[in-house]
Structure formats: C-alpha cells, structure tokens
Amino acid sequence: MLIREISDPRLQLIYVTDVKVDRELAFADIFVSAVEGGARSEEVLSGLESASGFIRRALASRVELRAFPRLRFHWDPTPEHADHIEQVLAELR
C-alpha cells in the first residue's frame, strides 16, 4: 500500500520495521524507517500522520475487525544502530 497507493513524495523509500497492537485493539504502534536513515525522520512521520486517515480506512476495509485501531507512527532507529555496529566491527577486524 505504501508503494502503490500513496503518492506522497515524503513516503518514498520507507519501510515498516514493526507493528505492535495493544490488547484492546485501540492503538496500533507502527515503527518505520527509511533507506536514507534518520535524516528524514521528521519528514516521513509528518507524511504518515498526514496520510493516517487514508491508511486506516484502507486497512480497515481489508482486515476484518469489529473496531479498527488508531494508528500511531514512530521512527525506528534500529537499522541505523545496526549499521553503526557493523562499521565498528569492521574497523576492529
């Protein structure tokens, strides 16, 4: 859906790293990252917040739930941390 249905240029080259839904299905915390790294975090999160209504409606029509959770987007720094660790290990070798 992020690739084919949303035309916001702020949301290009991003990927979802994790999704956590609370027990009551009230909220879905969606963690995202971008190929370029944290430099685009504010831009990406702003684009996702702008498109959150569309994304929620589109997902609700595809996933059968009595009540669909509200979407909350968060930046995931894990890929950047992993790259940093790889660089440090490469230097040690």
Short mmCIF file of C-alpha atoms in Angstrom, two decimals:
data_model
loop_
_atom_site.label_atom_id
_atom_site.label_comp_id
_atom_site.label_asym_id
_atom_site.label_seq_id
_atom_site.Cartn_x
_atom_site.Cartn_y
_atom_site.Cartn_z
CA MET A 1 0.00 0.00 0.00
CA LEU A 2 2.85 2.41 0.80
CA ILE A 3 4.37 1.74 -2.60
CA ARG A 4 1.32 1.67 -4.87
CA GLU A 5 -1.49 3.63 -3.25
CA ILE A 6 0.06 6.62 -1.53
CA SER A 7 1.57 9.23 -3.82
CA ASP A 8 3.11 11.47 -1.13
CA PRO A 9 6.80 12.01 -2.07
CA ARG A 10 7.70 12.16 1.63
CA LEU A 11 6.81 8.48 1.90
CA GLN A 12 9.09 7.11 -0.79
CA LEU A 13 11.73 4.55 0.15
CA ILE A 14 10.35 3.87 3.63
CA TYR A 15 9.59 0.55 5.23
CA VAL A 16 7.70 -0.75 8.23
CA THR A 17 10.00 -2.40 10.76
CA ASP A 18 7.46 -3.44 13.40
CA VAL A 19 3.80 -3.16 14.40
CA LYS A 20 2.51 -3.56 17.95
CA VAL A 21 -1.21 -3.65 18.69
CA ASP A 22 -2.46 -3.31 22.26
CA ARG A 23 -4.75 -5.94 23.80
CA GLU A 24 -7.90 -3.85 23.43
CA LEU A 25 -7.17 -3.17 19.74
CA ALA A 26 -7.41 0.55 20.48
CA PHE A 27 -3.99 1.52 19.13
CA ALA A 28 -1.50 0.15 16.62
CA ASP A 29 2.02 1.47 17.06
CA ILE A 30 3.75 1.34 13.69
CA PHE A 31 7.52 1.66 13.56
CA VAL A 32 9.08 2.86 10.32
CA SER A 33 12.48 3.64 8.90
CA ALA A 34 13.85 4.99 5.64
CA VAL A 35 16.62 3.93 3.32
CA GLU A 36 18.36 7.28 3.85
CA GLY A 37 18.27 6.97 7.64
CA GLY A 38 17.23 9.30 10.42
CA ALA A 39 17.82 12.48 8.44
CA ARG A 40 14.31 12.07 7.01
CA SER A 41 12.54 11.02 10.21
CA GLU A 42 10.53 14.22 10.70
CA GLU A 43 9.55 14.37 7.03
CA VAL A 44 8.47 10.72 6.97
CA LEU A 45 6.49 10.90 10.22
CA SER A 46 4.79 14.08 9.02
CA GLY A 47 3.80 12.38 5.76
CA LEU A 48 2.45 9.35 7.61
CA GLU A 49 0.42 11.48 10.01
CA SER A 50 -1.00 13.32 7.01
CA ALA A 51 -1.97 10.04 5.34
CA SER A 52 -3.05 8.23 8.53
CA GLY A 53 -6.79 8.59 7.85
CA PHE A 54 -6.43 7.13 4.36
CA ILE A 55 -4.16 4.33 5.61
CA ARG A 56 -6.55 3.44 8.44
CA ARG A 57 -9.59 3.34 6.14
CA ALA A 58 -7.75 1.26 3.55
CA LEU A 59 -6.54 -1.23 6.15
CA ALA A 60 -9.95 -1.40 7.84
CA SER A 61 -11.54 -2.37 4.52
CA ARG A 62 -9.02 -5.21 4.09
CA VAL A 63 -8.82 -6.56 7.65
CA GLU A 64 -11.97 -7.80 9.32
CA LEU A 65 -12.16 -6.32 12.82
CA ARG A 66 -15.12 -5.03 14.78
CA ALA A 67 -13.22 -1.81 15.55
CA PHE A 68 -10.02 -0.88 13.78
CA PRO A 69 -7.21 0.54 15.97
CA ARG A 70 -5.98 4.11 15.73
CA LEU A 71 -2.59 4.30 14.06
CA ARG A 72 0.41 5.87 15.79
CA PHE A 73 3.65 6.18 13.84
CA HIS A 74 7.12 6.07 15.40
CA TRP A 75 10.62 6.31 13.98
CA ASP A 76 12.68 3.13 14.44
CA PRO A 77 16.42 3.84 14.80
CA THR A 78 17.30 0.11 14.90
CA PRO A 79 18.57 -0.13 11.28
CA GLU A 80 20.86 2.86 11.85
CA HIS A 81 22.18 1.36 15.10
CA ALA A 82 22.82 -1.94 13.31
CA ASP A 83 24.79 -0.14 10.58
CA HIS A 84 26.87 1.63 13.21
CA ILE A 85 27.63 -1.66 14.98
CA GLU A 86 28.62 -3.24 11.65
CA GLN A 87 31.02 -0.35 10.97
CA VAL A 88 32.62 -0.66 14.40
CA LEU A 89 33.05 -4.41 13.97
CA ALA A 90 34.54 -3.91 10.51
CA GLU A 91 37.07 -1.45 11.94
CA LEU A 92 38.04 -3.93 14.66
CA ARG A 93 38.76 -6.62 12.09
#
